[in-house]
JSON list of C-alpha atoms and ligand atoms in Angstrom, two decimals:
[
{"chain": "A", "resi": 1347, "resn": "UNK", "atom": "CA", "xyz": [41.30, -41.31, 75.86]},
{"chain": "A", "resi": 1348, "resn": "UNK", "atom": "CA", "xyz": [43.61, -43.35, 78.09]},
{"chain": "A", "resi": 1349, "resn": "UNK", "atom": "CA", "xyz": [44.48, -46.97, 77.40]},
{"chain": "A", "resi": 1350, "resn": "UNK", "atom": "CA", "xyz": [46.22, -49.76, 79.30]},
{"chain": "A", "resi": 1351, "resn": "UNK", "atom": "CA", "xyz": [48.04, -52.49, 77.41]},
{"chain": "A", "resi": 1352, "resn": "UNK", "atom": "CA", "xyz": [49.51, -55.54, 79.14]},
{"chain": "A", "resi": 1353, "resn": "UNK", "atom": "CA", "xyz": [51.86, -57.93, 77.39]},
{"chain": "A", "resi": 1354, "resn": "UNK", "atom": "CA", "xyz": [53.96, -60.95, 78.33]},
{"chain": "A", "resi": 1355, "resn": "UNK", "atom": "CA", "xyz": [57.20, -61.96, 76.63]},
{"chain": "A", "resi": 1356, "resn": "UNK", "atom": "CA", "xyz": [60.06, -64.42, 76.97]},
{"chain": "A", "resi": 1357, "resn": "UNK", "atom": "CA", "xyz": [63.36, -63.06, 78.19]},
{"chain": "A", "resi": 1358, "resn": "UNK", "atom": "CA", "xyz": [66.41, -63.70, 76.01]},
{"chain": "A", "resi": 1359, "resn": "UNK", "atom": "CA", "xyz": [69.74, -64.37, 77.74]},
{"chain": "A", "resi": 1360, "resn": "UNK", "atom": "CA", "xyz": [70.11, -62.61, 81.06]},
{"chain": "A", "resi": 1361, "resn": "UNK", "atom": "CA", "xyz": [67.29, -60.10, 80.43]},
{"chain": "A", "resi": 1362, "resn": "UNK", "atom": "CA", "xyz": [65.51, -59.47, 83.69]},
{"chain": "A", "resi": 1363, "resn": "UNK", "atom": "CA", "xyz": [67.83, -61.79, 85.60]},
{"chain": "A", "resi": 1364, "resn": "UNK", "atom": "CA", "xyz": [70.91, -59.58, 85.90]},
{"chain": "A", "resi": 1365, "resn": "UNK", "atom": "CA", "xyz": [70.91, -56.26, 87.70]},
{"chain": "A", "resi": 1366, "resn": "UNK", "atom": "CA", "xyz": [72.62, -54.66, 84.71]},
{"chain": "A", "resi": 1367, "resn": "UNK", "atom": "CA", "xyz": [69.98, -55.81, 82.23]},
{"chain": "A", "resi": 1368, "resn": "UNK", "atom": "CA", "xyz": [67.19, -54.53, 84.46]},
{"chain": "A", "resi": 1369, "resn": "UNK", "atom": "CA", "xyz": [68.99, -51.22, 85.04]},
{"chain": "A", "resi": 1370, "resn": "UNK", "atom": "CA", "xyz": [69.46, -50.72, 81.29]},
{"chain": "A", "resi": 1371, "resn": "UNK", "atom": "CA", "xyz": [65.78, -51.32, 80.54]},
{"chain": "A", "resi": 1372, "resn": "UNK", "atom": "CA", "xyz": [64.60, -49.11, 83.40]},
{"chain": "A", "resi": 1373, "resn": "UNK", "atom": "CA", "xyz": [67.04, -46.34, 82.48]},
{"chain": "A", "resi": 1374, "resn": "UNK", "atom": "CA", "xyz": [65.74, -45.97, 78.93]},
{"chain": "A", "resi": 1375, "resn": "UNK", "atom": "CA", "xyz": [62.12, -46.53, 79.98]},
{"chain": "A", "resi": 1376, "resn": "UNK", "atom": "CA", "xyz": [62.09, -43.86, 82.68]},
{"chain": "A", "resi": 1377, "resn": "UNK", "atom": "CA", "xyz": [63.43, -41.19, 80.31]},
{"chain": "A", "resi": 1378, "resn": "UNK", "atom": "CA", "xyz": [61.26, -42.12, 77.33]},
{"chain": "A", "resi": 1379, "resn": "UNK", "atom": "CA", "xyz": [58.06, -42.81, 79.26]},
{"chain": "A", "resi": 1380, "resn": "UNK", "atom": "CA", "xyz": [58.30, -39.52, 81.12]},
{"chain": "A", "resi": 1381, "resn": "UNK", "atom": "CA", "xyz": [58.70, -37.72, 77.77]},
{"chain": "A", "resi": 1382, "resn": "UNK", "atom": "CA", "xyz": [55.70, -39.60, 76.30]},
{"chain": "A", "resi": 1383, "resn": "UNK", "atom": "CA", "xyz": [53.47, -39.27, 79.36]},
{"chain": "A", "resi": 1384, "resn": "UNK", "atom": "CA", "xyz": [53.36, -43.06, 79.74]},
{"chain": "A", "resi": 1385, "resn": "UNK", "atom": "CA", "xyz": [53.12, -44.81, 83.10]},
{"chain": "A", "resi": 1386, "resn": "UNK", "atom": "CA", "xyz": [54.21, -48.38, 83.44]},
{"chain": "A", "resi": 1387, "resn": "UNK", "atom": "CA", "xyz": [55.21, -51.31, 85.62]},
{"chain": "A", "resi": 1388, "resn": "UNK", "atom": "CA", "xyz": [57.28, -54.33, 84.69]},
{"chain": "A", "resi": 1389, "resn": "UNK", "atom": "CA", "xyz": [57.95, -57.65, 86.34]},
{"chain": "A", "resi": 1390, "resn": "UNK", "atom": "CA", "xyz": [60.57, -60.27, 85.54]},
{"chain": "A", "resi": 1391, "resn": "UNK", "atom": "CA", "xyz": [60.11, -63.82, 86.72]},
{"chain": "A", "resi": 1392, "resn": "UNK", "atom": "CA", "xyz": [61.97, -66.98, 85.73]},
{"chain": "A", "resi": 1393, "resn": "UNK", "atom": "CA", "xyz": [62.60, -66.02, 82.15]},
{"chain": "A", "resi": 1394, "resn": "UNK", "atom": "CA", "xyz": [59.35, -64.13, 81.61]},
{"chain": "A", "resi": 1395, "resn": "UNK", "atom": "CA", "xyz": [58.56, -60.46, 81.36]},
{"chain": "A", "resi": 1396, "resn": "UNK", "atom": "CA", "xyz": [55.18, -58.92, 82.10]},
{"chain": "A", "resi": 1397, "resn": "UNK", "atom": "CA", "xyz": [54.62, -55.23, 81.50]},
{"chain": "A", "resi": 1398, "resn": "UNK", "atom": "CA", "xyz": [51.66, -52.91, 81.78]},
{"chain": "A", "resi": 1399, "resn": "UNK", "atom": "CA", "xyz": [51.72, -49.60, 79.91]},
{"chain": "A", "resi": 1400, "resn": "UNK", "atom": "CA", "xyz": [49.24, -46.72, 80.23]},
{"chain": "A", "resi": 1401, "resn": "UNK", "atom": "CA", "xyz": [48.88, -43.65, 78.07]},
{"chain": "A", "resi": 1402, "resn": "UNK", "atom": "CA", "xyz": [47.45, -42.37, 74.81]},
{"chain": "A", "resi": 1403, "resn": "UNK", "atom": "CA", "xyz": [46.81, -44.80, 71.95]},
{"chain": "A", "resi": 1404, "resn": "UNK", "atom": "CA", "xyz": [49.51, -43.22, 69.82]},
{"chain": "A", "resi": 1405, "resn": "UNK", "atom": "CA", "xyz": [52.17, -43.25, 72.54]},
{"chain": "A", "resi": 1406, "resn": "UNK", "atom": "CA", "xyz": [51.43, -46.87, 73.51]},
{"chain": "A", "resi": 1407, "resn": "UNK", "atom": "CA", "xyz": [51.52, -48.01, 69.88]},
{"chain": "A", "resi": 1408, "resn": "UNK", "atom": "CA", "xyz": [54.79, -46.20, 69.26]},
{"chain": "A", "resi": 1409, "resn": "UNK", "atom": "CA", "xyz": [56.38, -47.82, 72.32]},
{"chain": "A", "resi": 1410, "resn": "UNK", "atom": "CA", "xyz": [55.03, -51.25, 71.39]},
{"chain": "A", "resi": 1411, "resn": "UNK", "atom": "CA", "xyz": [56.70, -51.00, 67.98]},
{"chain": "A", "resi": 1412, "resn": "UNK", "atom": "CA", "xyz": [60.07, -50.49, 69.72]},
{"chain": "A", "resi": 1413, "resn": "UNK", "atom": "CA", "xyz": [59.35, -53.21, 72.27]},
{"chain": "A", "resi": 1414, "resn": "UNK", "atom": "CA", "xyz": [58.43, -55.76, 69.58]},
{"chain": "A", "resi": 1415, "resn": "UNK", "atom": "CA", "xyz": [61.74, -55.11, 67.81]},
{"chain": "A", "resi": 1416, "resn": "UNK", "atom": "CA", "xyz": [63.82, -55.42, 70.99]},
{"chain": "A", "resi": 1417, "resn": "UNK", "atom": "CA", "xyz": [65.98, -58.55, 70.86]},
{"chain": "A", "resi": 1418, "resn": "UNK", "atom": "CA", "xyz": [66.30, -58.72, 74.64]},
{"chain": "A", "resi": 1419, "resn": "UNK", "atom": "CA", "xyz": [63.00, -60.59, 74.63]},
{"chain": "A", "resi": 1420, "resn": "UNK", "atom": "CA", "xyz": [60.84, -62.51, 72.16]},
{"chain": "A", "resi": 1421, "resn": "UNK", "atom": "CA", "xyz": [57.31, -63.76, 71.52]},
{"chain": "A", "resi": 1422, "resn": "UNK", "atom": "CA", "xyz": [55.65, -60.58, 72.72]},
{"chain": "A", "resi": 1423, "resn": "UNK", "atom": "CA", "xyz": [52.02, -61.52, 73.40]},
{"chain": "A", "resi": 1424, "resn": "UNK", "atom": "CA", "xyz": [49.44, -58.81, 74.11]},
{"chain": "A", "resi": 1425, "resn": "UNK", "atom": "CA", "xyz": [47.14, -60.05, 76.89]},
{"chain": "A", "resi": 1426, "resn": "UNK", "atom": "CA", "xyz": [44.94, -57.04, 77.35]},
{"chain": "A", "resi": 1427, "resn": "UNK", "atom": "CA", "xyz": [44.50, -53.68, 75.61]},
{"chain": "A", "resi": 1428, "resn": "UNK", "atom": "CA", "xyz": [41.58, -51.48, 76.59]},
{"chain": "A", "resi": 1429, "resn": "UNK", "atom": "CA", "xyz": [40.42, -47.97, 77.45]},
{"chain": "A", "resi": 1430, "resn": "UNK", "atom": "CA", "xyz": [40.65, -47.07, 81.14]},
{"chain": "A", "resi": 1431, "resn": "UNK", "atom": "CA", "xyz": [39.04, -44.34, 83.22]},
{"chain": "A", "resi": 1432, "resn": "UNK", "atom": "CA", "xyz": [42.14, -43.66, 85.30]},
{"chain": "A", "resi": 1433, "resn": "UNK", "atom": "CA", "xyz": [45.73, -44.83, 85.69]},
{"chain": "A", "resi": 1434, "resn": "UNK", "atom": "CA", "xyz": [46.81, -47.66, 87.98]},
{"chain": "A", "resi": 1435, "resn": "UNK", "atom": "CA", "xyz": [50.49, -46.87, 87.54]},
{"chain": "A", "resi": 1436, "resn": "UNK", "atom": "CA", "xyz": [51.86, -43.58, 88.77]},
{"chain": "A", "resi": 1437, "resn": "UNK", "atom": "CA", "xyz": [55.49, -43.68, 87.71]},
{"chain": "A", "resi": 1438, "resn": "UNK", "atom": "CA", "xyz": [57.10, -43.66, 84.25]},
{"chain": "A", "resi": 1439, "resn": "UNK", "atom": "CA", "xyz": [58.43, -47.14, 85.00]},
{"chain": "A", "resi": 1440, "resn": "UNK", "atom": "CA", "xyz": [58.11, -49.16, 88.22]},
{"chain": "A", "resi": 1441, "resn": "UNK", "atom": "CA", "xyz": [59.75, -52.50, 88.88]},
{"chain": "A", "resi": 1442, "resn": "UNK", "atom": "CA", "xyz": [57.74, -55.13, 90.72]},
{"chain": "A", "resi": 1443, "resn": "UNK", "atom": "CA", "xyz": [60.04, -56.21, 93.55]},
{"chain": "A", "resi": 1444, "resn": "UNK", "atom": "CA", "xyz": [58.36, -59.51, 94.48]},
{"chain": "A", "resi": 1445, "resn": "UNK", "atom": "CA", "xyz": [56.93, -61.17, 91.36]},
{"chain": "A", "resi": 1446, "resn": "UNK", "atom": "CA", "xyz": [56.64, -64.59, 93.02]},
{"chain": "A", "resi": 1447, "resn": "UNK", "atom": "CA", "xyz": [54.38, -63.13, 95.71]},
{"chain": "A", "resi": 1448, "resn": "UNK", "atom": "CA", "xyz": [52.25, -61.39, 93.06]},
{"chain": "A", "resi": 1449, "resn": "UNK", "atom": "CA", "xyz": [51.78, -64.65, 91.18]},
{"chain": "A", "resi": 1450, "resn": "UNK", "atom": "CA", "xyz": [50.98, -66.54, 94.38]},
{"chain": "A", "resi": 1451, "resn": "UNK", "atom": "CA", "xyz": [48.40, -63.92, 95.30]},
{"chain": "A", "resi": 1452, "resn": "UNK", "atom": "CA", "xyz": [46.47, -64.55, 92.09]},
{"chain": "A", "resi": 1453, "resn": "UNK", "atom": "CA", "xyz": [46.93, -68.33, 92.30]},
{"chain": "A", "resi": 1454, "resn": "UNK", "atom": "CA", "xyz": [49.30, -68.65, 89.34]},
{"chain": "A", "resi": 1455, "resn": "UNK", "atom": "CA", "xyz": [52.61, -70.47, 89.57]},
{"chain": "A", "resi": 1456, "resn": "UNK", "atom": "CA", "xyz": [54.37, -69.13, 86.50]},
{"chain": "A", "resi": 1457, "resn": "UNK", "atom": "CA", "xyz": [53.87, -66.75, 83.61]},
{"chain": "A", "resi": 1458, "resn": "UNK", "atom": "CA", "xyz": [53.99, -69.22, 80.74]},
{"chain": "A", "resi": 1459, "resn": "UNK", "atom": "CA", "xyz": [50.20, -69.48, 80.54]},
{"chain": "A", "resi": 1460, "resn": "UNK", "atom": "CA", "xyz": [49.18, -66.22, 82.10]},
{"chain": "A", "resi": 1461, "resn": "UNK", "atom": "CA", "xyz": [45.72, -65.12, 80.99]},
{"chain": "A", "resi": 1462, "resn": "UNK", "atom": "CA", "xyz": [44.28, -61.67, 80.35]},
{"chain": "A", "resi": 1463, "resn": "UNK", "atom": "CA", "xyz": [42.16, -62.02, 83.49]},
{"chain": "A", "resi": 1464, "resn": "UNK", "atom": "CA", "xyz": [45.19, -62.90, 85.64]},
{"chain": "A", "resi": 1465, "resn": "UNK", "atom": "CA", "xyz": [47.17, -60.01, 84.17]},
{"chain": "A", "resi": 1466, "resn": "UNK", "atom": "CA", "xyz": [44.31, -57.63, 85.04]},
{"chain": "A", "resi": 1467, "resn": "UNK", "atom": "CA", "xyz": [44.27, -58.99, 88.60]},
{"chain": "A", "resi": 1468, "resn": "UNK", "atom": "CA", "xyz": [47.99, -58.36, 88.96]},
{"chain": "A", "resi": 1469, "resn": "UNK", "atom": "CA", "xyz": [47.39, -54.74, 87.95]},
{"chain": "A", "resi": 1470, "resn": "UNK", "atom": "CA", "xyz": [44.61, -54.49, 90.55]},
{"chain": "A", "resi": 1471, "resn": "UNK", "atom": "CA", "xyz": [46.99, -55.82, 93.23]},
{"chain": "A", "resi": 1472, "resn": "UNK", "atom": "CA", "xyz": [49.66, -53.41, 92.12]},
{"chain": "A", "resi": 1473, "resn": "UNK", "atom": "CA", "xyz": [47.18, -50.56, 92.36]},
{"chain": "A", "resi": 1474, "resn": "UNK", "atom": "CA", "xyz": [46.21, -51.55, 95.90]},
{"chain": "A", "resi": 1475, "resn": "UNK", "atom": "CA", "xyz": [49.83, -51.96, 97.02]},
{"chain": "B", "resi": 2263, "resn": "LIG", "atom": "C1", "xyz": [60.89, -56.00, 78.90]},
{"chain": "B", "resi": 2263, "resn": "LIG", "atom": "C2", "xyz": [61.21, -54.67, 78.29]},
{"chain": "B", "resi": 2263, "resn": "LIG", "atom": "C3", "xyz": [60.46, -53.55, 78.65]},
{"chain": "B", "resi": 2263, "resn": "LIG", "atom": "C4", "xyz": [60.73, -52.30, 78.08]},
{"chain": "B", "resi": 2263, "resn": "LIG", "atom": "N1", "xyz": [59.98, -51.23, 78.45]},
{"chain": "B", "resi": 2263, "resn": "LIG", "atom": "C5", "xyz": [60.23, -50.02, 77.89]},
{"chain": "B", "resi": 2263, "resn": "LIG", "atom": "C6", "xyz": [59.45, -48.89, 78.23]},
{"chain": "B", "resi": 2263, "resn": "LIG", "atom": "O1", "xyz": [58.53, -48.95, 79.05]},
{"chain": "B", "resi": 2263, "resn": "LIG", "atom": "N2", "xyz": [59.75, -47.70, 77.63]},
{"chain": "B", "resi": 2263, "resn": "LIG", "atom": "C7", "xyz": [60.77, -47.56, 76.72]},
{"chain": "B", "resi": 2263, "resn": "LIG", "atom": "O2", "xyz": [60.97, -46.46, 76.21]},
{"chain": "B", "resi": 2263, "resn": "LIG", "atom": "N3", "xyz": [61.51, -48.63, 76.38]},
{"chain": "B", "resi": 2263, "resn": "LIG", "atom": "C8", "xyz": [61.26, -49.84, 76.94]},
{"chain": "B", "resi": 2263, "resn": "LIG", "atom": "N4", "xyz": [62.04, -50.92, 76.58]},
{"chain": "B", "resi": 2263, "resn": "LIG", "atom": "C9", "xyz": [63.16, -50.69, 75.64]},
{"chain": "B", "resi": 2263, "resn": "LIG", "atom": "C10", "xyz": [62.68, -50.59, 74.21]},
{"chain": "B", "resi": 2263, "resn": "LIG", "atom": "O3", "xyz": [62.49, -51.87, 73.68]},
{"chain": "B", "resi": 2263, "resn": "LIG", "atom": "C11", "xyz": [63.73, -49.82, 73.37]},
{"chain": "B", "resi": 2263, "resn": "LIG", "atom": "O4", "xyz": [64.99, -50.44, 73.48]},
{"chain": "B", "resi": 2263, "resn": "LIG", "atom": "C12", "xyz": [63.88, -48.38, 73.83]},
{"chain": "B", "resi": 2263, "resn": "LIG", "atom": "O5", "xyz": [62.62, -47.78, 73.98]},
{"chain": "B", "resi": 2263, "resn": "LIG", "atom": "C13", "xyz": [64.72, -47.58, 72.81]},
{"chain": "B", "resi": 2263, "resn": "LIG", "atom": "O6", "xyz": [64.89, -46.32, 73.34]},
{"chain": "B", "resi": 2263, "resn": "LIG", "atom": "P1", "xyz": [65.80, -45.23, 72.61]},
{"chain": "B", "resi": 2263, "resn": "LIG", "atom": "O7", "xyz": [65.18, -45.04, 71.25]},
{"chain": "B", "resi": 2263, "resn": "LIG", "atom": "O8", "xyz": [65.70, -44.05, 73.50]},
{"chain": "B", "resi": 2263, "resn": "LIG", "atom": "O9", "xyz": [67.18, -45.82, 72.57]},
{"chain": "B", "resi": 2263, "resn": "LIG", "atom": "C14", "xyz": [61.78, -52.17, 77.12]},
{"chain": "B", "resi": 2263, "resn": "LIG", "atom": "C15", "xyz": [62.51, -53.30, 76.76]},
{"chain": "B", "resi": 2263, "resn": "LIG", "atom": "C16", "xyz": [62.25, -54.54, 77.33]},
{"chain": "B", "resi": 2263, "resn": "LIG", "atom": "C17", "xyz": [63.06, -55.73, 76.92]}
]
C-alpha cells in the first residue's frame, strides 16, 4: 500500500533561504529517497517548509523520524497522511521553484496557517504542472 504524508515546519536559521542549505537537503534526500523508493517534493517560503512524501508506510515513518530530529527546522506538523492509489511525485526529491505562485493559486498568502485541504490542493497543482 502506498501512502502520501504532507507536513509543514518552521525553518531554523537560513534553512530554505540559502542556496547551500537547499542544496544540502536535496543532496541527502535524493540519495536516500531513491534508495527507499520514496518520491517527494519540497517547498520553502518565507521561513516555512512544506514537504510531501510518498512511499510505503515503513519508509515514510523511518524518514519522518529523521526529519523530526533535524534541527534545521522545528515544529513539524503533519497536515495529511493517507493511502493513495498512485503517486503524484515522480522524482526522489523535487524542489518547487515558485512557491509564491503555488500559494496564490490556492488563495493562501502564507504557510503559517496552511490547512490539510490547502496542502492537498498544492499537491494536485504540482501533479498537473
Ligand atoms: C525540510 C527538510 C526536508 C528533508 N527531506 C528529506 C528527505 O526527503 N529525505 C531524506 O533522506 N532526508 C531529508 N531531510 C534530511 C533529514 O532530516 C536527515 O538529515 C537525513 O535524512 C539524514 O540522512 P543521512 O542519514 O544519510 O545522513 C530533510 C531535511 C529538512 C530540513
